[in-house]
PDB file of C-alpha atoms in Angstrom:
ATOM      1  CA  MET A  21     184.299 111.051  49.285  1.00  0.00           C
ATOM      2  CA  LYS A  22     181.660 113.704  49.917  1.00  0.00           C
ATOM      3  CA  ILE A  23     178.721 112.870  52.186  1.00  0.00           C
ATOM      4  CA  LEU A  24     175.865 115.349  51.976  1.00  0.00           C
ATOM      5  CA  LEU A  25     173.661 116.092  55.004  1.00  0.00           C
ATOM      6  CA  LEU A  26     170.330 117.712  54.224  1.00  0.00           C
ATOM      7  CA  GLU A  27     169.664 118.195  57.946  1.00  0.00           C
ATOM      8  CA  PRO A  28     171.687 117.905  61.180  1.00  0.00           C
ATOM      9  CA  ILE A  29     172.184 114.402  62.560  1.00  0.00           C
ATOM     10  CA  HIS A  30     173.318 112.990  65.905  1.00  0.00           C
ATOM     11  CA  ASN A  31     176.968 113.658  66.739  1.00  0.00           C
ATOM     12  CA  ASP A  32     177.730 109.931  67.052  1.00  0.00           C
ATOM     13  CA  ALA A  33     176.444 109.354  63.517  1.00  0.00           C
ATOM     14  CA  HIS A  34     178.389 112.369  62.249  1.00  0.00           C
ATOM     15  CA  ARG A  35     181.595 110.861  63.647  1.00  0.00           C
ATOM     16  CA  LEU A  36     180.909 107.531  61.929  1.00  0.00           C
ATOM     17  CA  LEU A  37     180.501 109.248  58.576  1.00  0.00           C
ATOM     18  CA  ALA A  38     183.571 111.430  59.078  1.00  0.00           C
ATOM     19  CA  GLU A  39     185.672 108.258  59.246  1.00  0.00           C
ATOM     20  CA  VAL A  40     184.840 107.423  55.621  1.00  0.00           C
ATOM     21  CA  GLY A  41     184.439 110.794  53.922  1.00  0.00           C
ATOM     22  CA  GLU A  42     184.023 114.551  54.063  1.00  0.00           C
ATOM     23  CA  VAL A  43     180.714 115.407  55.704  1.00  0.00           C
ATOM     24  CA  VAL A  44     179.102 118.514  54.219  1.00  0.00           C
ATOM     25  CA  SER A  45     175.892 120.173  55.439  1.00  0.00           C
ATOM     26  CA  VAL A  46     173.761 121.896  52.813  1.00  0.00           C
ATOM     27  CA  GLU A  47     172.612 125.502  53.117  1.00  0.00           C
ATOM     28  CA  ARG A  48     169.147 124.925  51.654  1.00  0.00           C
ATOM     29  CA  VAL A  49     166.985 121.988  50.600  1.00  0.00           C
ATOM     30  CA  ASP A  50     165.171 123.349  47.540  1.00  0.00           C
ATOM     31  CA  PRO A  51     165.564 121.001  44.517  1.00  0.00           C
ATOM     32  CA  ASP A  52     167.481 123.438  42.298  1.00  0.00           C
ATOM     33  CA  TYR A  53     170.110 124.002  44.962  1.00  0.00           C
ATOM     34  CA  LEU A  54     170.360 120.306  45.824  1.00  0.00           C
ATOM     35  CA  GLN A  55     170.919 119.408  42.172  1.00  0.00           C
ATOM     36  CA  SER A  56     173.951 121.680  42.130  1.00  0.00           C
ATOM     37  CA  VAL A  57     175.568 120.347  45.313  1.00  0.00           C
ATOM     38  CA  ILE A  58     174.782 116.646  44.937  1.00  0.00           C
ATOM     39  CA  ALA A  59     176.681 116.226  41.668  1.00  0.00           C
ATOM     40  CA  ASP A  60     179.947 115.202  43.362  1.00  0.00           C
ATOM     41  CA  ALA A  61     178.466 113.512  46.447  1.00  0.00           C
ATOM     42  CA  SER A  62     178.885 109.804  47.171  1.00  0.00           C
ATOM     43  CA  ALA A  63     175.981 109.709  49.630  1.00  0.00           C
ATOM     44  CA  ALA A  64     173.138 111.955  50.760  1.00  0.00           C
ATOM     45  CA  LEU A  65     171.258 111.712  54.052  1.00  0.00           C
ATOM     46  CA  THR A  66     167.979 113.328  55.089  1.00  0.00           C
ATOM     47  CA  ARG A  67     165.968 113.211  58.299  1.00  0.00           C
ATOM     48  CA  GLY A  68     162.651 113.824  56.574  1.00  0.00           C
ATOM     49  CA  TYR A  69     162.338 117.524  55.855  1.00  0.00           C
ATOM     50  CA  GLY A  70     164.792 117.494  52.979  1.00  0.00           C
ATOM     51  CA  ARG A  71     163.376 115.746  49.918  1.00  0.00           C
ATOM     52  CA  LEU A  72     165.198 113.690  47.298  1.00  0.00           C
ATOM     53  CA  PRO A  73     163.008 113.635  44.171  1.00  0.00           C
ATOM     54  CA  ARG A  74     163.964 112.063  40.861  1.00  0.00           C
ATOM     55  CA  SER A  75     165.528 115.277  39.524  1.00  0.00           C
ATOM     56  CA  VAL A  76     167.925 115.515  42.466  1.00  0.00           C
ATOM     57  CA  LEU A  77     168.809 111.814  42.435  1.00  0.00           C
ATOM     58  CA  ALA A  78     169.537 111.909  38.705  1.00  0.00           C
ATOM     59  CA  ALA A  79     171.905 114.835  39.250  1.00  0.00           C
ATOM     60  CA  GLY A  80     173.949 112.786  41.725  1.00  0.00           C
ATOM     61  CA  ARG A  81     176.176 111.121  39.163  1.00  0.00           C
ATOM     62  CA  LYS A  82     178.607 109.845  41.818  1.00  0.00           C
ATOM     63  CA  LEU A  83     175.989 108.718  44.321  1.00  0.00           C
ATOM     64  CA  ARG A  84     176.408 105.247  45.774  1.00  0.00           C
ATOM     65  CA  CYS A  85     173.449 105.431  48.161  1.00  0.00           C
ATOM     66  CA  VAL A  86     170.886 107.759  49.710  1.00  0.00           C
ATOM     67  CA  ALA A  87     169.502 107.502  53.215  1.00  0.00           C
ATOM     68  CA  ARG A  88     166.691 108.554  55.510  1.00  0.00           C
ATOM     69  CA  CYS A  89     167.586 108.797  59.194  1.00  0.00           C
ATOM     70  CA  GLY A  90     164.254 107.402  60.320  1.00  0.00           C
ATOM     71  CA  VAL A  91     161.509 105.046  59.197  1.00  0.00           C
ATOM     72  CA  GLY A  92     159.282 106.662  56.576  1.00  0.00           C
ATOM     73  CA  THR A  93     160.861 107.144  53.143  1.00  0.00           C
ATOM     74  CA  ASP A  94     158.056 109.055  51.426  1.00  0.00           C
ATOM     75  CA  ASN A  95     160.408 112.061  51.077  1.00  0.00           C
ATOM     76  CA  ILE A  96     162.665 110.014  48.770  1.00  0.00           C
ATOM     77  CA  ASP A  97     161.643 108.880  45.298  1.00  0.00           C
ATOM     78  CA  VAL A  98     162.340 105.211  45.988  1.00  0.00           C
ATOM     79  CA  GLN A  99     161.270 104.124  42.509  1.00  0.00           C
ATOM     80  CA  ALA A 100     163.699 106.552  40.879  1.00  0.00           C
ATOM     81  CA  ALA A 101     166.473 105.477  43.238  1.00  0.00           C
ATOM     82  CA  THR A 102     165.831 101.842  42.353  1.00  0.00           C
ATOM     83  CA  GLU A 103     165.944 102.593  38.630  1.00  0.00           C
ATOM     84  CA  LEU A 104     169.257 104.371  39.190  1.00  0.00           C
ATOM     85  CA  GLY A 105     170.619 101.422  41.180  1.00  0.00           C
ATOM     86  CA  LEU A 106     170.819 103.378  44.439  1.00  0.00           C
ATOM     87  CA  PRO A 107     170.109 101.655  47.757  1.00  0.00           C
ATOM     88  CA  VAL A 108     167.711 103.665  49.914  1.00  0.00           C
ATOM     89  CA  LEU A 109     168.866 103.156  53.483  1.00  0.00           C
ATOM     90  CA  TYR A 110     166.674 103.721  56.529  1.00  0.00           C
ATOM     91  CA  ALA A 111     166.313 102.676  60.173  1.00  0.00           C
ATOM     92  CA  PRO A 112     163.225 100.500  60.667  1.00  0.00           C
ATOM     93  CA  GLY A 113     162.388  99.974  64.319  1.00  0.00           C
ATOM     94  CA  SER A 114     164.402 102.956  65.506  1.00  0.00           C
ATOM     95  CA  THR A 115     161.352 105.012  66.451  1.00  0.00           C
ATOM     96  CA  THR A 116     158.958 102.252  67.513  1.00  0.00           C
ATOM     97  CA  THR A 117     158.957 102.893  71.258  1.00  0.00           C
ATOM     98  CA  ALA A 118     158.991 106.677  70.971  1.00  0.00           C
ATOM     99  CA  VAL A 119     156.096 106.891  68.508  1.00  0.00           C
ATOM    100  CA  ALA A 120     154.001 104.239  70.268  1.00  0.00           C
ATOM    101  CA  GLU A 121     154.376 106.006  73.616  1.00  0.00           C
ATOM    102  CA  HIS A 122     153.474 109.340  72.012  1.00  0.00           C
ATOM    103  CA  THR A 123     150.392 107.723  70.493  1.00  0.00           C
ATOM    104  CA  ILE A 124     149.192 106.561  73.898  1.00  0.00           C
ATOM    105  CA  MET A 125     149.954 110.017  75.318  1.00  0.00           C
ATOM    106  CA  LEU A 126     147.724 111.645  72.693  1.00  0.00           C
ATOM    107  CA  MET A 127     144.941 109.162  73.435  1.00  0.00           C
ATOM    108  CA  LEU A 128     145.062 110.083  77.113  1.00  0.00           C
ATOM    109  CA  MET A 129     145.314 113.817  76.486  1.00  0.00           C
ATOM    110  CA  VAL A 130     142.245 113.802  74.254  1.00  0.00           C
ATOM    111  CA  ALA A 131     140.246 111.382  76.398  1.00  0.00           C
ATOM    112  CA  ARG A 132     140.915 113.382  79.578  1.00  0.00           C
ATOM    113  CA  ARG A 133     141.063 116.841  77.912  1.00  0.00           C
ATOM    114  CA  ALA A 134     144.458 117.490  79.455  1.00  0.00           C
ATOM    115  CA  THR A 135     145.380 120.536  77.380  1.00  0.00           C
ATOM    116  CA  ARG A 136     142.073 122.282  78.121  1.00  0.00           C
ATOM    117  CA  PHE A 137     142.435 121.703  81.860  1.00  0.00           C
ATOM    118  CA  ASP A 138     146.039 122.900  81.769  1.00  0.00           C
ATOM    119  CA  ARG A 139     145.065 126.075  79.916  1.00  0.00           C
ATOM    120  CA  GLU A 140     142.156 126.874  82.250  1.00  0.00           C
ATOM    121  CA  VAL A 141     144.146 126.314  85.446  1.00  0.00           C
ATOM    122  CA  LYS A 142     147.037 128.474  84.239  1.00  0.00           C
ATOM    123  CA  ALA A 143     144.499 131.197  83.455  1.00  0.00           C
ATOM    124  CA  GLY A 144     143.378 131.094  87.094  1.00  0.00           C
ATOM    125  CA  ASN A 145     140.223 129.117  86.401  1.00  0.00           C
ATOM    126  CA  TRP A 146     140.511 126.217  88.857  1.00  0.00           C
ATOM    127  CA  ALA A 147     136.714 126.080  89.113  1.00  0.00           C
ATOM    128  CA  PHE A 148     136.539 124.925  85.490  1.00  0.00           C
ATOM    129  CA  ARG A 149     136.725 121.371  86.838  1.00  0.00           C
ATOM    130  CA  SER A 150     133.169 121.618  88.148  1.00  0.00           C
ATOM    131  CA  ARG A 151     131.639 122.297  84.734  1.00  0.00           C
ATOM    132  CA  ALA A 152     134.005 120.450  82.412  1.00  0.00           C
ATOM    133  CA  GLY A 153     131.978 117.270  82.163  1.00  0.00           C
ATOM    134  CA  LEU A 154     133.312 113.726  82.367  1.00  0.00           C
ATOM    135  CA  GLY A 155     136.429 112.331  80.752  1.00  0.00           C
ATOM    136  CA  MET A 156     136.844 108.928  79.116  1.00  0.00           C
ATOM    137  CA  GLU A 157     138.887 106.027  80.482  1.00  0.00           C
ATOM    138  CA  LEU A 158     140.861 103.871  78.057  1.00  0.00           C
ATOM    139  CA  GLY A 159     140.396 100.698  80.101  1.00  0.00           C
ATOM    140  CA  GLY A 160     137.551  98.592  78.733  1.00  0.00           C
ATOM    141  CA  LYS A 161     137.357 100.554  75.486  1.00  0.00           C
ATOM    142  CA  THR A 162     138.035  99.161  72.001  1.00  0.00           C
ATOM    143  CA  LEU A 163     141.284 100.251  70.364  1.00  0.00           C
ATOM    144  CA  GLY A 164     141.337  99.980  66.582  1.00  0.00           C
ATOM    145  CA  VAL A 165     144.818  99.930  65.053  1.00  0.00           C
ATOM    146  CA  LEU A 166     145.140 100.756  61.351  1.00  0.00           C
ATOM    147  CA  GLY A 167     148.422  99.221  60.245  1.00  0.00           C
ATOM    148  CA  LEU A 168     150.264  96.525  62.188  1.00  0.00           C
ATOM    149  CA  GLY A 169     153.889  97.270  61.456  1.00  0.00           C
ATOM    150  CA  ASP A 170     156.409  97.698  64.271  1.00  0.00           C
ATOM    151  CA  ILE A 171     154.748 100.833  65.632  1.00  0.00           C
ATOM    152  CA  GLY A 172     151.175  99.615  65.220  1.00  0.00           C
ATOM    153  CA  ARG A 173     152.014  96.363  66.980  1.00  0.00           C
ATOM    154  CA  ARG A 174     153.602  98.225  69.893  1.00  0.00           C
ATOM    155  CA  VAL A 175     150.576 100.537  70.156  1.00  0.00           C
ATOM    156  CA  ALA A 176     148.381  97.424  70.281  1.00  0.00           C
ATOM    157  CA  GLU A 177     150.520  95.953  73.071  1.00  0.00           C
ATOM    158  CA  LEU A 178     150.394  99.153  75.103  1.00  0.00           C
ATOM    159  CA  GLY A 179     146.656  99.465  74.565  1.00  0.00           C
ATOM    160  CA  HIS A 180     146.213  95.897  75.776  1.00  0.00           C
ATOM    161  CA  ALA A 181     148.254  96.759  78.873  1.00  0.00           C
ATOM    162  CA  PHE A 182     145.748  99.544  79.573  1.00  0.00           C
ATOM    163  CA  GLY A 183     142.955  96.973  79.525  1.00  0.00           C
ATOM    164  CA  MET A 184     141.666  97.848  76.070  1.00  0.00           C
ATOM    165  CA  LYS A 185     140.185  95.363  73.638  1.00  0.00           C
ATOM    166  CA  VAL A 186     142.466  95.525  70.601  1.00  0.00           C
ATOM    167  CA  ILE A 187     141.260  95.083  67.034  1.00  0.00           C
ATOM    168  CA  TYR A 188     143.343  95.777  63.962  1.00  0.00           C
ATOM    169  CA  TRP A 189     143.436  95.999  60.195  1.00  0.00           C
ATOM    170  CA  SER A 190     146.582  95.433  58.165  1.00  0.00           C
ATOM    171  CA  ARG A 191     147.166  94.773  54.507  1.00  0.00           C
ATOM    172  CA  SER A 192     149.671  91.981  55.196  1.00  0.00           C
ATOM    173  CA  SER A 193     150.613  91.591  58.887  1.00  0.00           C
ATOM    174  CA  ARG A 194     148.756  89.260  61.222  1.00  0.00           C
ATOM    175  CA  ASP A 195     149.028  88.787  64.992  1.00  0.00           C
ATOM    176  CA  ASN A 196     146.998  86.116  66.762  1.00  0.00           C
ATOM    177  CA  ARG A 197     147.081  88.051  70.034  1.00  0.00           C
ATOM    178  CA  PHE A 198     144.629  90.575  68.598  1.00  0.00           C
ATOM    179  CA  GLN A 199     141.453  90.380  66.510  1.00  0.00           C
ATOM    180  CA  TYR A 200     141.707  91.132  62.802  1.00  0.00           C
ATOM    181  CA  LEU A 201     138.763  92.941  61.201  1.00  0.00           C
ATOM    182  CA  GLU A 202     138.117  94.366  57.767  1.00  0.00           C
ATOM    183  CA  ARG A 203     138.684  98.100  57.736  1.00  0.00           C
ATOM    184  CA  ASP A 204     135.075  99.300  57.668  1.00  0.00           C
ATOM    185  CA  GLU A 205     134.067  97.019  60.521  1.00  0.00           C
ATOM    186  CA  LEU A 206     137.067  98.160  62.560  1.00  0.00           C
ATOM    187  CA  LEU A 207     135.991 101.785  62.088  1.00  0.00           C
ATOM    188  CA  ARG A 208     132.480 100.951  63.273  1.00  0.00           C
ATOM    189  CA  GLN A 209     133.694  99.249  66.455  1.00  0.00           C
ATOM    190  CA  ALA A 210     136.636 101.414  67.539  1.00  0.00           C
ATOM    191  CA  ASP A 211     136.326 103.770  70.512  1.00  0.00           C
ATOM    192  CA  VAL A 212     139.864 104.932  69.811  1.00  0.00           C
ATOM    193  CA  LEU A 213     141.436 104.704  66.352  1.00  0.00           C
ATOM    194  CA  SER A 214     145.230 104.727  66.022  1.00  0.00           C
ATOM    195  CA  ILE A 215     146.563 105.372  62.516  1.00  0.00           C
ATOM    196  CA  ASN A 216     149.894 103.621  61.958  1.00  0.00           C
ATOM    197  CA  VAL A 217     150.101 103.005  58.205  1.00  0.00           C
ATOM    198  CA  ALA A 218     152.882 104.170  55.908  1.00  0.00           C
ATOM    199  CA  LEU A 219     151.951 106.851  53.385  1.00  0.00           C
ATOM    200  CA  THR A 220     151.540 105.354  49.911  1.00  0.00           C
ATOM    201  CA  SER A 221     149.286 106.003  46.949  1.00  0.00           C
ATOM    202  CA  GLU A 222     146.904 103.437  48.472  1.00  0.00           C
ATOM    203  CA  THR A 223     146.787 104.995  51.948  1.00  0.00           C
ATOM    204  CA  ARG A 224     146.597 108.661  50.937  1.00  0.00           C
ATOM    205  CA  GLN A 225     143.310 109.964  52.421  1.00  0.00           C
ATOM    206  CA  LEU A 226     142.526 106.442  53.600  1.00  0.00           C
ATOM    207  CA  LEU A 227     140.400 108.012  56.317  1.00  0.00           C
ATOM    208  CA  ASP A 228     138.054 110.023  54.114  1.00  0.00           C
ATOM    209  CA  ARG A 229     134.574 111.450  54.663  1.00  0.00           C
ATOM    210  CA  ARG A 230     132.896 108.078  54.067  1.00  0.00           C
ATOM    211  CA  SER A 231     135.227 106.305  56.506  1.00  0.00           C
ATOM    212  CA  LEU A 232     134.797 108.923  59.232  1.00  0.00           C
ATOM    213  CA  ALA A 233     131.020 108.626  58.901  1.00  0.00           C
ATOM    214  CA  LEU A 234     131.283 104.954  59.922  1.00  0.00           C
ATOM    215  CA  MET A 235     132.774 105.818  63.317  1.00  0.00           C
ATOM    216  CA  LYS A 236     130.955 106.275  66.605  1.00  0.00           C
ATOM    217  CA  PRO A 237     130.206 109.879  67.604  1.00  0.00           C
ATOM    218  CA  SER A 238     132.037 109.099  70.862  1.00  0.00           C
ATOM    219  CA  ALA A 239     135.207 107.913  69.096  1.00  0.00           C
ATOM    220  CA  ILE A 240     138.689 109.460  69.143  1.00  0.00           C
ATOM    221  CA  VAL A 241     141.146 109.465  66.228  1.00  0.00           C
ATOM    222  CA  VAL A 242     144.913 109.556  66.829  1.00  0.00           C
ATOM    223  CA  ASN A 243     147.343 110.008  63.942  1.00  0.00           C
ATOM    224  CA  THR A 244     151.104 109.636  64.414  1.00  0.00           C
ATOM    225  CA  ALA A 245     151.717 108.309  60.891  1.00  0.00           C
ATOM    226  CA  ARG A 246     151.406 110.859  58.076  1.00  0.00           C
ATOM    227  CA  GLY A 247     148.965 113.735  57.779  1.00  0.00           C
ATOM    228  CA  ASP A 248     147.914 112.905  54.243  1.00  0.00           C
ATOM    229  CA  VAL A 249     146.377 109.632  55.431  1.00  0.00           C
ATOM    230  CA  ILE A 250     143.396 111.710  56.642  1.00  0.00           C
ATOM    231  CA  ASP A 251     141.090 113.989  54.677  1.00  0.00           C
ATOM    232  CA  GLU A 252     141.582 117.002  56.955  1.00  0.00           C
ATOM    233  CA  ALA A 253     138.534 118.911  55.746  1.00  0.00           C
ATOM    234  CA  ALA A 254     136.337 115.900  56.478  1.00  0.00           C
ATOM    235  CA  LEU A 255     138.019 115.447  59.873  1.00  0.00           C
ATOM    236  CA  TYR A 256     137.353 119.077  60.787  1.00  0.00           C
ATOM    237  CA  ASP A 257     133.700 118.807  59.792  1.00  0.00           C
ATOM    238  CA  ALA A 258     133.255 115.648  61.880  1.00  0.00           C
ATOM    239  CA  LEU A 259     134.933 117.178  64.941  1.00  0.00           C
ATOM    240  CA  ALA A 260     133.228 120.560  64.688  1.00  0.00           C
ATOM    241  CA  SER A 261     129.765 119.044  64.256  1.00  0.00           C
ATOM    242  CA  GLY A 262     130.084 116.514  67.083  1.00  0.00           C
ATOM    243  CA  ARG A 263     130.067 113.500  64.770  1.00  0.00           C
ATOM    244  CA  LEU A 264     133.470 112.630  66.240  1.00  0.00           C
ATOM    245  CA  ALA A 265     134.491 113.218  69.851  1.00  0.00           C
ATOM    246  CA  GLY A 266     138.127 114.202  69.483  1.00  0.00           C
ATOM    247  CA  ALA A 267     141.460 113.856  67.720  1.00  0.00           C
ATOM    248  CA  GLY A 268     145.134 113.710  68.666  1.00  0.00           C
ATOM    249  CA  LEU A 269     147.391 114.687  65.784  1.00  0.00           C
ATOM    250  CA  ASP A 270     151.177 114.599  65.624  1.00  0.00           C
ATOM    251  CA  VAL A 271     151.073 115.048  61.848  1.00  0.00           C
ATOM    252  CA  ILE A 272     148.968 117.100  59.471  1.00  0.00           C
ATOM    253  CA  ALA A 273     148.717 117.290  55.702  1.00  0.00           C
ATOM    254  CA  ALA A 274     151.336 120.057  55.424  1.00  0.00           C
ATOM    255  CA  ASP A 275     154.356 119.785  57.714  1.00  0.00           C
ATOM    256  CA  SER A 276     154.590 123.602  57.741  1.00  0.00           C
ATOM    257  CA  PRO A 277     150.945 124.328  58.580  1.00  0.00           C
ATOM    258  CA  ARG A 278     148.972 127.508  58.115  1.00  0.00           C
ATOM    259  CA  GLU A 279     148.494 129.464  61.308  1.00  0.00           C
ATOM    260  CA  ASP A 280     144.788 129.722  60.508  1.00  0.00           C
ATOM    261  CA  ASN A 281     144.237 125.966  60.241  1.00  0.00           C
ATOM    262  CA  PRO A 282     140.648 125.559  61.507  1.00  0.00           C
ATOM    263  CA  LEU A 283     141.611 122.468  63.521  1.00  0.00           C
ATOM    264  CA  TRP A 284     143.589 124.698  65.894  1.00  0.00           C
ATOM    265  CA  LYS A 285     140.367 126.366  67.046  1.00  0.00           C
ATOM    266  CA  LEU A 286     138.762 123.151  68.295  1.00  0.00           C
ATOM    267  CA  ASP A 287     139.001 122.292  71.992  1.00  0.00           C
ATOM    268  CA  ASN A 288     138.583 118.594  71.215  1.00  0.00           C
ATOM    269  CA  VAL A 289     141.815 118.485  69.182  1.00  0.00           C
ATOM    270  CA  VAL A 290     145.316 118.037  70.629  1.00  0.00           C
ATOM    271  CA  VAL A 291     148.179 118.780  68.242  1.00  0.00           C
ATOM    272  CA  THR A 292     151.925 118.198  68.517  1.00  0.00           C
ATOM    273  CA  PRO A 293     154.344 119.340  65.764  1.00  0.00           C
ATOM    274  CA  HIS A 294     155.517 115.995  64.324  1.00  0.00           C
ATOM    275  CA  VAL A 295     157.642 115.161  67.368  1.00  0.00           C
ATOM    276  CA  ALA A 296     156.487 111.622  68.194  1.00  0.00           C
ATOM    277  CA  ALA A 297     159.899 110.233  67.227  1.00  0.00           C
ATOM    278  CA  VAL A 298     161.875 113.072  68.790  1.00  0.00           C
ATOM    279  CA  THR A 299     163.471 111.525  71.856  1.00  0.00           C
ATOM    280  CA  GLU A 300     167.166 111.320  72.637  1.00  0.00           C
ATOM    281  CA  THR A 301     167.137 107.528  72.335  1.00  0.00           C
ATOM    282  CA  ALA A 302     165.252 107.409  69.040  1.00  0.00           C
ATOM    283  CA  PHE A 303     167.209 110.298  67.503  1.00  0.00           C
ATOM    284  CA  ARG A 304     170.541 108.624  68.205  1.00  0.00           C
ATOM    285  CA  GLN A 305     169.364 105.191  67.067  1.00  0.00           C
ATOM    286  CA  MET A 306     167.837 106.357  63.776  1.00  0.00           C
ATOM    287  CA  CYS A 307     170.932 108.391  62.869  1.00  0.00           C
ATOM    288  CA  VAL A 308     173.571 105.877  63.969  1.00  0.00           C
ATOM    289  CA  GLU A 309     171.893 102.850  62.378  1.00  0.00           C
ATOM    290  CA  THR A 310     171.579 104.698  59.082  1.00  0.00           C
ATOM    291  CA  ALA A 311     175.118 106.094  59.201  1.00  0.00           C
ATOM    292  CA  GLU A 312     176.538 102.623  59.859  1.00  0.00           C
ATOM    293  CA  GLN A 313     174.997 101.319  56.648  1.00  0.00           C
ATOM    294  CA  VAL A 314     176.148 104.327  54.621  1.00  0.00           C
ATOM    295  CA  ALA A 315     179.678 103.767  55.924  1.00  0.00           C
ATOM    296  CA  ARG A 316     179.538 100.089  54.945  1.00  0.00           C
ATOM    297  CA  ILE A 317     178.658 100.963  51.357  1.00  0.00           C
ATOM    298  CA  LEU A 318     181.295 103.674  51.090  1.00  0.00           C
ATOM    299  CA  ARG A 319     183.892 101.184  52.342  1.00  0.00           C
ATOM    300  CA  GLY A 320     182.889  98.808  49.567  1.00  0.00           C
ATOM    301  CA  ALA A 321     180.912  96.363  51.715  1.00  0.00           C
ATOM    302  CA  GLN A 322     177.315  95.210  51.368  1.00  0.00           C
ATOM    303  CA  PRO A 323     174.803  96.880  53.692  1.00  0.00           C
ATOM    304  CA  ASP A 324     172.572  94.843  55.966  1.00  0.00           C
ATOM    305  CA  ALA A 325     169.465  94.196  53.844  1.00  0.00           C
ATOM    306  CA  ARG A 326     167.213  94.862  56.853  1.00  0.00           C
ATOM    307  CA  PHE A 327     168.131  98.544  56.538  1.00  0.00           C
ATOM    308  CA  VAL A 328     167.532  98.803  52.783  1.00  0.00           C
ATOM    309  CA  ARG A 329     164.104  99.933  51.602  1.00  0.00           C
ATOM    310  CA  ASN A 330     164.720  98.595  48.056  1.00  0.00           C
ATOM    311  CA  PRO A 331     166.828  95.447  48.596  1.00  0.00           C
ATOM    312  CA  ASP A 332     166.418  94.385  44.957  1.00  0.00           C
ATOM    313  CA  VAL A 333     169.219  96.801  44.041  1.00  0.00           C
ATOM    314  CA  LEU A 334     171.792  95.067  46.229  1.00  0.00           C
ATOM    315  CA  HIS A 335     172.848  92.606  43.550  1.00  0.00           C
ATOM    316  CA  ARG A 336     174.132  95.566  41.553  1.00  0.00           C
ATOM    317  CA  LEU A 337     176.618  96.379  44.309  1.00  0.00           C
ATOM    318  CA  GLN A 338     178.333  93.003  44.119  1.00  0.00           C
TER     319      GLN A 338
END
């Protein structure tokens, strides 16, 4: 059986897959090429950069499953996979600690202007400290969490540990340890906003110009979810005009950004290149957990439903 890798995975996961089939790494990830190489594959795995749209899935006539080594599955056409009877495997919970810690790091870096201080000191400007103004402490501030899945809940817990008042909005999750508010009211009250929602048609540009206008001028926005959740043009305008104090972004609307993105020119913005989940522990866990479920299916067994994005298809495997 042929197992197609759209991107490199952890060696431990590679070994698991090699026990059940021939593991083949692709040369490119453009749809036309993938359609040609997926035709005889039994499984295909991506880490997020490689996409599996309907056209590619339909070309995989021998596919028994597809998989995302990670949490978000917006790079896979889950609806098409479901119609084709293909389980979409993923690793929920594998990146929770890594992404939550990165979120807190971005909050601190923006609140205390860490990157600006680092840049000035390395340029020989130690005296910058005397004219930099005052930073913001997280303790005593209000943390608004948009989305209370595994990562959002962990961000809330860490924020609470810092002495923050935690409020949240979630479409379905509830947690009595924290205060639930409707979204607009949360935006009005938050000193720091953490975006932790999955990207769907409902959450695309959830934080638009109207929503940003509700926030305090002293507020900070941190996004470690998906870039398309924010209207970037509106975010830039708010940051550049002083209607928003700062932003920490691990994701932007295009994962291969333009070098002239205007956000890069703002001193009140800290950017990391979509690396919140990139730790040794998280990388191994997301790859191994996903590979284990792929191996189960290729051996003729049922996967653990907790690792299946579209569990309704499982009855077709029986």
